[in-house]
Coordinates of C-alpha atoms in Angstrom, one line a residue:
M108 CA -54.1 150.8 -19.9
S109 CA -54.9 149.0 -23.1
V110 CA -57.5 150.6 -25.3
P111 CA -60.4 148.5 -26.6
S112 CA -63.0 149.2 -29.3
P113 CA -65.7 151.6 -28.0
A114 CA -69.2 150.3 -27.2
T115 CA -72.6 151.9 -27.8
P116 CA -74.1 153.0 -24.5
E117 CA -77.7 152.2 -23.3
N118 CA -76.9 148.5 -23.9
G119 CA -77.0 148.8 -27.6
R120 CA -74.8 146.5 -29.7
P121 CA -71.0 147.0 -29.6
A122 CA -69.8 149.5 -32.1
A123 CA -67.7 148.2 -35.0
I124 CA -63.9 148.7 -34.9
R125 CA -62.4 151.5 -37.1
Q126 CA -63.3 151.1 -40.8
Q127 CA -60.4 150.3 -43.2
R128 CA -58.9 153.5 -44.6
G129 CA -56.9 153.7 -47.8
W130 CA -53.4 155.0 -47.8
L131 CA -53.4 158.5 -49.4
R132 CA -49.8 159.5 -49.2
Q133 CA -50.0 163.2 -49.9
G134 CA -46.6 164.5 -48.8
A135 CA -47.9 167.8 -47.4
L136 CA -50.4 166.0 -45.1
L137 CA -47.8 163.6 -43.9
L138 CA -45.5 166.4 -43.1
L139 CA -48.4 168.2 -41.4
A140 CA -48.8 165.1 -39.2
M141 CA -45.4 165.6 -37.6
A142 CA -46.6 167.9 -35.0
C143 CA -50.4 168.2 -35.3
G144 CA -52.2 168.8 -32.0
M145 CA -49.4 171.0 -30.8
L146 CA -50.5 174.3 -32.3
V147 CA -52.2 175.7 -29.2
A148 CA -51.0 178.9 -27.6
N149 CA -51.1 177.4 -24.1
N150 CA -49.2 174.3 -25.2
P151 CA -45.9 175.5 -26.6
F152 CA -43.9 173.2 -28.8
R153 CA -41.2 171.3 -27.0
P154 CA -38.8 169.3 -29.1
S155 CA -37.7 165.8 -28.3
S156 CA -34.7 165.5 -26.0
D157 CA -33.5 162.4 -28.0
N158 CA -33.6 164.1 -31.4
P159 CA -34.4 167.8 -30.9
D160 CA -33.2 169.1 -34.3
A161 CA -35.2 166.7 -36.4
T162 CA -38.3 167.2 -34.3
A163 CA -37.9 170.9 -34.5
R164 CA -37.5 170.8 -38.3
G165 CA -40.6 168.6 -38.7
Y166 CA -42.6 170.9 -36.5
L167 CA -41.6 174.0 -38.5
R168 CA -42.3 172.3 -41.8
F169 CA -45.7 171.4 -40.6
K170 CA -46.4 174.9 -39.4
E171 CA -45.3 176.4 -42.7
I172 CA -47.3 174.1 -44.9
L173 CA -50.4 174.5 -42.8
S174 CA -50.1 178.2 -43.0
Y175 CA -49.8 178.2 -46.8
V176 CA -52.7 175.7 -47.2
D177 CA -55.0 177.8 -45.0
R178 CA -54.0 181.1 -46.7
D179 CA -53.4 180.3 -50.4
Y180 CA -55.2 177.1 -51.3
A181 CA -57.6 177.6 -54.3
D182 CA -60.7 176.5 -52.3
S183 CA -61.8 177.0 -48.7
V184 CA -60.4 174.2 -46.5
D185 CA -61.2 172.7 -43.1
T186 CA -57.8 173.0 -41.6
E187 CA -58.8 171.2 -38.4
G188 CA -60.2 168.3 -40.4
L189 CA -56.9 168.2 -42.4
A190 CA -55.0 168.1 -39.1
D191 CA -57.2 165.2 -37.8
Y192 CA -56.7 163.3 -41.0
A193 CA -52.9 163.9 -40.9
V194 CA -52.6 162.8 -37.3
T195 CA -54.6 159.6 -38.1
Q196 CA -52.2 158.8 -41.0
M197 CA -49.2 159.5 -39.0
L198 CA -50.2 157.3 -36.1
E199 CA -51.2 154.4 -38.5
K200 CA -47.6 154.7 -39.8
L201 CA -46.4 153.9 -36.3
D202 CA -48.5 150.9 -35.4
P203 CA -52.1 149.8 -35.6
H204 CA -53.1 150.8 -32.1
S205 CA -51.8 154.3 -31.5
V206 CA -54.8 156.6 -32.0
Y207 CA -55.9 160.2 -31.7
I208 CA -59.4 160.7 -30.2
P209 CA -60.9 164.1 -30.9
A210 CA -62.5 165.9 -28.0
R211 CA -66.0 165.3 -29.5
D212 CA -65.5 161.5 -29.4
R213 CA -63.9 161.1 -26.0
E214 CA -67.1 160.6 -24.0
K215 CA -68.3 158.0 -26.4
T216 CA -65.0 156.2 -26.3
D217 CA -64.5 156.4 -22.6
S218 CA -68.0 155.1 -21.9
F219 CA -66.8 151.6 -22.9
L220 CA -64.7 151.5 -19.7
Q221 CA -67.2 153.1 -17.4
S222 CA -69.0 151.0 -14.8
D223 CA -72.2 153.1 -15.1
Y224 CA -73.8 155.9 -17.1
D225 CA -76.7 158.3 -17.0
G226 CA -79.6 157.1 -19.0
I227 CA -83.0 155.3 -18.8
G228 CA -81.9 151.7 -19.0
I229 CA -83.0 150.0 -22.2
E230 CA -81.5 147.5 -24.6
F231 CA -82.7 148.4 -28.1
N232 CA -82.2 147.5 -31.7
V233 CA -83.4 149.0 -35.0
F234 CA -85.8 147.0 -37.2
R235 CA -87.0 148.4 -40.4
D236 CA -85.7 151.8 -39.4
T237 CA -87.7 151.7 -36.2
M238 CA -86.1 151.8 -32.8
T239 CA -87.4 148.8 -30.9
V240 CA -87.0 147.9 -27.2
V241 CA -85.4 144.5 -26.8
A242 CA -85.5 144.6 -23.0
P243 CA -85.7 147.3 -20.3
L244 CA -83.1 146.8 -17.7
S245 CA -84.5 145.3 -14.5
S246 CA -85.5 147.9 -12.0
G247 CA -84.2 150.7 -14.3
P248 CA -86.2 153.9 -15.0
A249 CA -87.6 152.6 -18.3
A250 CA -88.9 149.4 -16.7
Q251 CA -90.4 151.3 -13.8
A252 CA -92.1 153.7 -16.3
G253 CA -93.8 150.7 -17.9
V254 CA -91.6 150.2 -21.1
Q255 CA -91.9 146.7 -22.4
P256 CA -90.0 144.4 -24.8
G257 CA -91.2 145.0 -28.3
D258 CA -92.3 148.6 -27.8
Q259 CA -91.5 150.7 -30.9
I260 CA -90.2 154.1 -30.0
L261 CA -91.6 156.8 -32.3
S262 CA -90.1 159.9 -30.8
L263 CA -87.6 160.9 -28.1
G264 CA -87.6 164.4 -26.5
G265 CA -90.0 165.6 -29.2
K266 CA -87.7 164.4 -32.0
R267 CA -89.1 161.8 -34.5
V268 CA -86.9 158.7 -34.5
S269 CA -89.0 156.2 -36.4
G270 CA -88.1 156.2 -40.1
A271 CA -85.6 159.0 -39.5
H272 CA -82.5 157.0 -40.6
L273 CA -80.7 157.7 -37.3
S274 CA -77.6 155.7 -36.3
M275 CA -77.3 153.7 -33.1
T276 CA -75.0 156.4 -31.8
Q277 CA -77.4 159.1 -32.5
L278 CA -80.3 157.3 -30.9
T279 CA -78.1 156.6 -27.8
Q280 CA -77.3 160.3 -27.5
L281 CA -81.0 161.1 -27.4
L282 CA -81.5 158.6 -24.5
R283 CA -78.6 159.8 -22.5
G284 CA -78.4 163.0 -20.5
P285 CA -77.8 164.5 -17.0
R286 CA -79.0 162.4 -14.1
G287 CA -82.4 163.6 -12.9
S288 CA -83.4 165.1 -16.2
S289 CA -86.3 163.5 -18.1
V290 CA -86.9 162.3 -21.7
A291 CA -90.3 162.4 -23.3
M292 CA -91.1 159.2 -25.2
V293 CA -93.8 158.2 -27.6
L294 CA -94.3 154.4 -28.0
R295 CA -96.3 152.2 -30.2
R296 CA -97.3 148.9 -28.6
R297 CA -98.8 145.9 -30.2
H298 CA -102.6 145.4 -29.7
Q299 CA -103.0 149.0 -28.6
A300 CA -104.6 151.4 -31.1
N301 CA -103.1 154.7 -29.8
P302 CA -99.5 155.6 -29.1
I303 CA -98.3 155.7 -25.5
S304 CA -96.7 158.9 -24.1
L305 CA -94.2 158.6 -21.2
S306 CA -91.8 160.8 -19.4
V307 CA -88.8 158.8 -18.1
A308 CA -86.4 160.3 -15.5
R309 CA -82.8 159.5 -16.3
S310 CA -80.7 157.9 -13.5
R311 CA -77.4 156.2 -13.0
I312 CA -77.5 152.9 -14.8
A313 CA -75.0 150.0 -14.0
N314 CA -73.0 149.1 -17.1
A315 CA -72.0 145.6 -16.0
S316 CA -69.0 143.9 -17.6
I317 CA -70.0 140.5 -16.3
D318 CA -72.6 139.3 -18.8
A319 CA -73.4 136.0 -17.0
A320 CA -72.5 134.2 -13.9
Y321 CA -74.2 131.0 -12.8
L322 CA -73.8 127.3 -11.9
I323 CA -74.2 125.0 -14.9
D324 CA -74.5 122.0 -12.5
E325 CA -73.9 121.5 -8.8
Q326 CA -70.1 122.1 -9.1
T327 CA -69.4 123.9 -12.4
G328 CA -69.5 127.6 -12.6
Y329 CA -69.6 129.8 -15.7
I330 CA -68.6 133.4 -15.8
K331 CA -68.5 135.5 -18.9
V332 CA -66.4 138.7 -18.8
S333 CA -67.2 141.0 -21.8
R334 CA -64.5 143.6 -21.1
F335 CA -62.2 144.9 -18.3
A336 CA -63.9 148.1 -17.2
S337 CA -63.5 150.2 -14.1
N338 CA -65.7 147.9 -12.0
T339 CA -64.9 144.5 -13.5
Y340 CA -62.7 143.2 -10.7
D341 CA -65.2 144.1 -8.0
E342 CA -68.0 142.5 -10.1
F343 CA -66.0 139.4 -10.6
K344 CA -65.1 139.1 -6.9
A345 CA -68.7 139.3 -6.0
V346 CA -70.0 136.7 -8.5
L347 CA -67.2 134.3 -7.8
A348 CA -67.8 134.5 -4.1
D349 CA -71.5 133.9 -4.6
L350 CA -70.9 130.9 -6.8
R351 CA -68.4 129.5 -4.3
R352 CA -71.1 129.7 -1.6
Q353 CA -73.4 127.8 -3.9
G354 CA -70.9 125.0 -4.2
L355 CA -68.6 125.9 -7.2
T356 CA -65.5 123.7 -7.3
R357 CA -64.6 124.1 -11.0
L358 CA -65.0 127.1 -13.3
V359 CA -65.3 128.1 -17.0
L360 CA -64.1 131.6 -17.5
D361 CA -65.4 132.9 -20.8
L362 CA -63.3 135.6 -22.4
R363 CA -64.5 135.1 -26.0
G364 CA -65.0 138.5 -27.8
N365 CA -63.5 140.4 -24.9
P366 CA -61.5 143.2 -26.5
G367 CA -59.5 144.2 -23.3
G368 CA -59.7 147.3 -21.2
Y369 CA -57.9 148.3 -18.0
L370 CA -54.8 146.2 -17.6
D371 CA -54.8 146.4 -13.8
R372 CA -58.3 145.0 -13.5
A373 CA -57.3 142.1 -15.7
T374 CA -54.1 141.3 -13.7
R375 CA -56.1 141.6 -10.4
L376 CA -58.6 139.1 -11.9
A377 CA -55.7 136.7 -12.9
D378 CA -54.3 137.0 -9.4
E379 CA -57.5 135.4 -8.0
F380 CA -56.3 132.2 -9.8
I381 CA -52.5 132.3 -9.4
A382 CA -50.9 131.3 -6.1
G383 CA -47.8 132.8 -4.5
S384 CA -45.9 135.7 -6.1
R385 CA -45.6 134.5 -9.7
K386 CA -45.3 136.9 -12.5
I387 CA -48.5 137.7 -14.4
V388 CA -47.3 140.0 -17.2
Y389 CA -44.4 142.3 -18.0
T390 CA -44.0 145.2 -20.4
D391 CA -40.9 146.4 -22.3
G392 CA -40.7 149.9 -23.8
K393 CA -38.1 152.2 -25.3
G394 CA -36.8 153.3 -21.9
E395 CA -36.9 151.9 -18.4
Q396 CA -39.7 154.3 -17.5
Y397 CA -42.1 152.2 -19.5
D398 CA -40.8 148.8 -18.3
S399 CA -42.9 147.1 -15.7
Q400 CA -43.5 143.7 -14.1
T401 CA -46.7 142.6 -12.4
Y402 CA -46.8 139.8 -9.9
A403 CA -49.5 137.9 -8.0
K404 CA -49.9 139.5 -4.6
I405 CA -53.0 138.2 -2.8
A406 CA -54.4 134.9 -1.7
G407 CA -56.9 134.5 -4.4
E408 CA -60.5 133.2 -4.2
F409 CA -59.8 130.2 -6.6
E410 CA -56.1 129.3 -6.7
E411 CA -56.9 125.6 -6.8
G412 CA -59.5 123.6 -8.7
P413 CA -60.2 122.8 -12.4
L414 CA -60.2 126.0 -14.5
V415 CA -60.9 126.4 -18.2
V416 CA -60.6 129.7 -20.1
L417 CA -62.6 130.1 -23.3
V418 CA -61.0 132.4 -26.0
D419 CA -61.4 133.2 -29.7
E420 CA -60.1 135.5 -32.3
G421 CA -62.1 138.3 -30.7
S422 CA -60.2 138.0 -27.4
A423 CA -57.6 140.8 -27.3
S424 CA -55.2 142.8 -25.2
A425 CA -56.0 142.5 -21.5
A426 CA -58.0 139.3 -22.1
E427 CA -54.9 137.8 -23.7
V428 CA -52.8 138.8 -20.7
V429 CA -55.1 136.8 -18.5
A430 CA -55.1 133.8 -20.8
G431 CA -51.3 133.9 -21.3
A432 CA -50.5 134.1 -17.6
L433 CA -52.8 131.2 -16.8
Q434 CA -51.4 129.1 -19.6
D435 CA -47.8 129.8 -18.8
H436 CA -48.3 128.8 -15.2
D437 CA -50.2 125.7 -16.1
R438 CA -53.1 127.0 -14.0
A439 CA -55.8 126.6 -16.7
I440 CA -56.7 124.8 -19.9
I441 CA -57.2 127.3 -22.7
V442 CA -60.0 126.2 -25.1
G443 CA -61.1 127.8 -28.4
R444 CA -59.0 129.5 -31.1
R445 CA -56.0 131.7 -31.4
T446 CA -56.6 135.1 -29.8
F447 CA -56.4 138.4 -31.7
G448 CA -52.8 139.3 -30.9
K449 CA -53.0 142.8 -29.5
G450 CA -50.0 143.2 -27.3
L451 CA -49.2 146.9 -27.6
V452 CA -49.5 149.1 -24.5
Q453 CA -51.1 152.5 -25.0
Q454 CA -50.7 155.5 -22.6
P455 CA -53.5 158.0 -22.6
I456 CA -52.2 161.5 -23.0
S457 CA -54.7 164.4 -22.6
L458 CA -54.3 167.2 -25.1
S459 CA -55.0 170.8 -24.6
D460 CA -57.7 170.8 -27.2
G461 CA -59.7 168.3 -25.1
G462 CA -58.7 165.4 -27.3
E463 CA -56.6 162.4 -26.3
L464 CA -53.6 160.7 -27.7
R465 CA -53.3 157.0 -26.9
L466 CA -49.7 156.3 -27.8
T467 CA -48.0 152.9 -27.8
I468 CA -45.2 153.0 -25.3
A469 CA -44.4 149.3 -24.7
R470 CA -45.3 145.7 -25.5
Y471 CA -46.9 143.1 -23.4
Y472 CA -45.1 139.8 -22.7
T473 CA -46.4 136.7 -20.9
P474 CA -44.5 135.3 -17.9
A475 CA -42.7 132.8 -20.2
G476 CA -41.5 135.7 -22.4
R477 CA -44.0 135.5 -25.3
S478 CA -44.9 138.7 -27.1
I479 CA -48.6 138.9 -27.4
Q480 CA -48.6 141.3 -30.4
K481 CA -49.0 139.7 -33.8
P482 CA -46.7 141.1 -36.6
Y483 CA -47.6 144.3 -38.3
G484 CA -46.1 146.5 -41.0
A485 CA -46.8 149.9 -42.4
N486 CA -50.1 148.9 -44.1
Y487 CA -53.0 149.4 -41.7
A488 CA -55.4 147.8 -44.2
E489 CA -53.5 144.6 -44.3
Y490 CA -53.4 144.4 -40.5
A491 CA -57.1 145.2 -40.2
S492 CA -57.9 142.3 -42.6
E493 CA -55.6 139.8 -40.8
L494 CA -58.6 137.9 -39.3
S495 CA -60.1 137.4 -42.7
G496 CA -56.7 136.0 -43.8
R497 CA -56.9 133.4 -41.0
S498 CA -60.3 132.3 -42.3
A499 CA -58.9 132.1 -45.9
R500 CA -56.0 130.0 -44.7
G501 CA -58.3 127.6 -42.9
E502 CA -56.9 128.5 -39.5
L503 CA -60.4 129.0 -38.0
Q504 CA -61.3 125.5 -39.0
S505 CA -58.2 123.4 -38.4
A506 CA -55.3 123.7 -35.9
D507 CA -53.1 122.1 -38.5
S508 CA -53.4 125.2 -40.7
I509 CA -51.5 127.3 -38.1
R510 CA -47.8 127.5 -38.6
F511 CA -45.4 128.2 -35.7
T512 CA -41.8 129.4 -35.8
K513 CA -39.5 127.1 -33.9
E514 CA -37.4 130.1 -32.8
L515 CA -40.5 131.4 -30.9
R516 CA -40.9 128.2 -28.8
F517 CA -41.4 128.7 -25.0
R518 CA -42.0 126.5 -22.0
T519 CA -44.6 126.7 -19.3
D520 CA -43.9 126.1 -15.7
H521 CA -44.4 122.3 -16.1
G522 CA -42.4 122.1 -19.4
R523 CA -45.2 122.2 -21.9
T524 CA -44.4 123.8 -25.3
V525 CA -46.2 127.0 -26.2
Y526 CA -45.5 129.5 -29.0
G527 CA -45.1 133.2 -29.4
G528 CA -45.5 135.2 -32.5
G529 CA -48.9 136.8 -31.9
G530 CA -51.9 135.9 -29.8
I531 CA -52.4 133.0 -27.4
M532 CA -52.9 129.5 -29.0
P533 CA -55.3 127.4 -27.0
D534 CA -54.5 124.0 -25.5
V535 CA -57.7 122.6 -27.0
F536 CA -58.6 123.8 -30.4
V537 CA -62.3 124.2 -31.3
P538 CA -63.1 125.0 -35.0
R539 CA -65.4 127.9 -35.6
D540 CA -69.0 126.8 -36.3
S541 CA -69.3 127.2 -40.0
L542 CA -73.1 127.3 -39.9
A543 CA -73.1 130.1 -37.4
H544 CA -70.9 132.1 -39.8
S545 CA -72.6 131.0 -43.0
A546 CA -73.7 133.8 -45.3
Y547 CA -77.4 133.2 -44.9
Y548 CA -77.4 132.9 -41.1
T549 CA -75.2 135.9 -40.7
K550 CA -77.5 138.0 -42.9
L551 CA -80.5 136.9 -40.8
L552 CA -78.8 138.2 -37.7
S553 CA -77.4 141.3 -39.2
H554 CA -80.7 142.4 -40.6
G555 CA -82.3 141.9 -37.2
V556 CA -84.8 139.5 -38.6
V557 CA -84.3 136.7 -35.9
R558 CA -84.6 139.1 -33.0
A559 CA -87.6 140.9 -34.5
F560 CA -89.4 137.5 -35.1
A561 CA -88.7 136.5 -31.5
L562 CA -90.0 139.8 -30.1
F563 CA -93.2 139.4 -32.2
F564 CA -93.6 135.9 -30.9
Y565 CA -93.1 137.1 -27.3
Q566 CA -95.7 139.8 -27.7
T567 CA -98.2 137.5 -29.3
H568 CA -97.8 134.7 -26.6
K569 CA -97.0 136.9 -23.6
A570 CA -99.8 135.6 -21.4
E571 CA -98.8 131.9 -22.1
L572 CA -95.2 132.6 -21.4
E573 CA -96.0 134.4 -18.2
G574 CA -97.8 131.2 -17.0
L575 CA -94.7 129.1 -17.4
R576 CA -91.6 129.0 -15.2
F577 CA -88.4 129.2 -17.2
E578 CA -87.6 125.5 -16.4
Q579 CA -90.9 124.4 -18.0
F580 CA -90.3 126.7 -21.0
N581 CA -86.8 125.4 -21.5
A582 CA -87.9 121.7 -21.2
T583 CA -90.9 121.9 -23.5
F584 CA -90.6 124.8 -25.9
R585 CA -89.6 124.2 -29.5
I586 CA -89.7 126.4 -32.7
S587 CA -91.7 124.5 -35.3
D588 CA -91.0 124.0 -39.0
A589 CA -93.9 126.3 -39.9
Q590 CA -92.4 129.1 -37.7
L591 CA -89.0 128.7 -39.4
A592 CA -90.8 129.0 -42.8
S593 CA -92.5 132.1 -41.5
L594 CA -89.2 133.5 -40.4
A595 CA -87.7 132.9 -43.9
T596 CA -90.7 134.6 -45.5
Q597 CA -90.2 137.6 -43.3
A598 CA -86.5 137.6 -44.0
A599 CA -87.2 137.7 -47.8
Q600 CA -89.4 140.7 -47.3
D601 CA -86.5 142.4 -45.5
G602 CA -84.1 141.8 -48.3
V603 CA -82.6 138.4 -47.3
K604 CA -83.0 136.3 -50.4
A605 CA -85.0 133.1 -49.7
D606 CA -82.9 129.9 -49.5
A607 CA -84.8 126.9 -48.3
A608 CA -81.6 124.7 -48.3
A609 CA -79.8 127.2 -46.1
V610 CA -82.8 127.3 -43.7
R611 CA -82.7 123.5 -43.4
R612 CA -78.9 123.6 -42.7
C613 CA -79.2 126.3 -40.1
A614 CA -82.4 125.0 -38.5
P615 CA -80.9 123.8 -35.2
L616 CA -79.1 127.1 -34.8
L617 CA -82.1 129.2 -35.7
R618 CA -84.4 127.3 -33.4
N619 CA -81.9 127.7 -30.5
Q620 CA -81.3 131.4 -31.2
L621 CA -85.0 132.2 -31.5
K622 CA -85.7 130.3 -28.3
A623 CA -82.9 132.2 -26.5
Y624 CA -84.2 135.6 -27.6
I625 CA -87.7 134.7 -26.5
A626 CA -86.3 133.6 -23.1
R627 CA -84.5 136.9 -22.9
S628 CA -87.7 138.8 -23.3
A629 CA -89.8 136.6 -21.1
Y630 CA -87.4 135.6 -18.3
G631 CA -84.2 137.7 -18.4
L632 CA -80.5 137.5 -19.3
M633 CA -79.4 134.3 -17.5
P634 CA -82.1 132.2 -19.2
Y635 CA -80.9 133.6 -22.5
Y636 CA -77.4 132.3 -21.8
T637 CA -78.8 129.0 -20.5
V638 CA -80.6 128.3 -23.8
L639 CA -77.6 129.4 -26.0
R640 CA -75.4 126.8 -24.2
E641 CA -77.2 124.0 -26.0
Q642 CA -75.6 124.9 -29.4
D643 CA -72.3 126.4 -28.1
M644 CA -69.7 123.9 -29.3
E645 CA -66.8 125.8 -27.7
L646 CA -68.6 125.9 -24.3
Q647 CA -69.5 122.2 -24.5
R648 CA -65.9 121.4 -25.2
A649 CA -64.8 123.6 -22.2
L650 CA -67.3 121.8 -19.9
H651 CA -65.9 118.5 -21.0
A652 CA -62.4 119.6 -20.3
V653 CA -63.2 121.2 -16.9
S654 CA -65.0 118.0 -15.7
D655 CA -62.4 115.5 -16.9
S656 CA -59.8 115.7 -14.2
T657 CA -57.5 113.1 -15.7
A658 CA -57.4 114.9 -19.1
Q659 CA -56.9 118.2 -17.3
L660 CA -53.9 116.9 -15.4
A661 CA -52.4 115.4 -18.5
L662 CA -52.8 118.6 -20.5
L663 CA -51.3 120.7 -17.8
G664 CA -48.4 118.4 -17.5
K665 CA -49.0 117.6 -13.8

């Protein structure tokens, strides 16, 4: 299993990866880290069989120092907090992906890989410290109770949440609870003078990992996989079979921003595209017990036909395994930018205190022998900032800025040259959209201004939108210059400094994003992705590649 970043439940936005931590090399704490988590009466210390004397000495040193700190330190101390800190520092010294997860955080972390959860089924965001419904999930408890996009949630379970400075995680915890239990909600709705009180019964909510699956034209399918969760393979099989029935003969598989997940779900998905019994991935660890080789086993649903895989710097771990296998076997064209480079395998180990150790026990290698893991040293902060370094070096804008080591040159099945050294380099490079990552546009999105503006527009024009089919809306709707100016004014009130020149530069993106958000509220998730496609340069390049059979054969060396 490869461990991705956790996500906020109830369809909130994905949680950020661990914040950078400074290296505080206090000798006592590092010694403390040698055996932290073992001091439990029912879990006696067992020294390593490879180096028992050194392990025992480290354990005894830890025990002695912890005892002195607890007993004699000048101030009162939180020894468990010190232990957690020490463990974190120790594991970061090993590699960037070995982690200790305290018992209190396991449920939140594990929810990322669950195919469902107990809740009321809403997607929400926080605007001006007010919890706002972006969309109730179709047929979910909240939708059935009458919750609407744009509703502002004032209280949950009798607890005031508007203006309470609560985090997304805290708000999510108030929404979740045992199946069958109810949560009382007080809502404020536009054009209604009095608040609305509801009681919504929690139920099991599907936590889909396939964000979108539809036909772009009569032949070309598009499937976006956001992570490899427990039910991802089953979801994928179902949507692929449905698209095949609709006429799919070529496919774009979108793995951009996919941080990984369960390896076996990823390899089973890859097996749907790879014929015969060819290798998909192998792992190499300290001992043979952690060495493994995974091969294609089944007759897949789409072993022939044009295939393009979209990746970017946010594609990691199990997503890289899929991309690497398909590239090595010349089964797909990889389009986008070099992937993250997370090729370390973590084994989850349950601890007696309820926590979990996810310890690196091997490395992933593609069928051609490329290590997916990018280089790392002892400095976690440097590793965490590696993606920023790519931007500074110009790697996200030009393929020529990427330097490959000749010693790490490999060959695909048909003799094409590919390189190791970290991540999967695409066959077709697409520079990152500089406007989409400009300071002004990024601030508008991060402050929630664009989404809030779209929700306000939807509420104001709800009757008109309900009178239009999506096809009519998509063909005729356009955000005006006056509306963009109004957005900029609202943004200035929310702390995003006015910049008329930046608004003009970002105008096409802003119009498209606003239109997509309005479509999300009025028509659902698939229309949202349909609108976004218009300004998605990477997807447009992928569509060109998947439809140009001559170019595809040339790129794949066939």
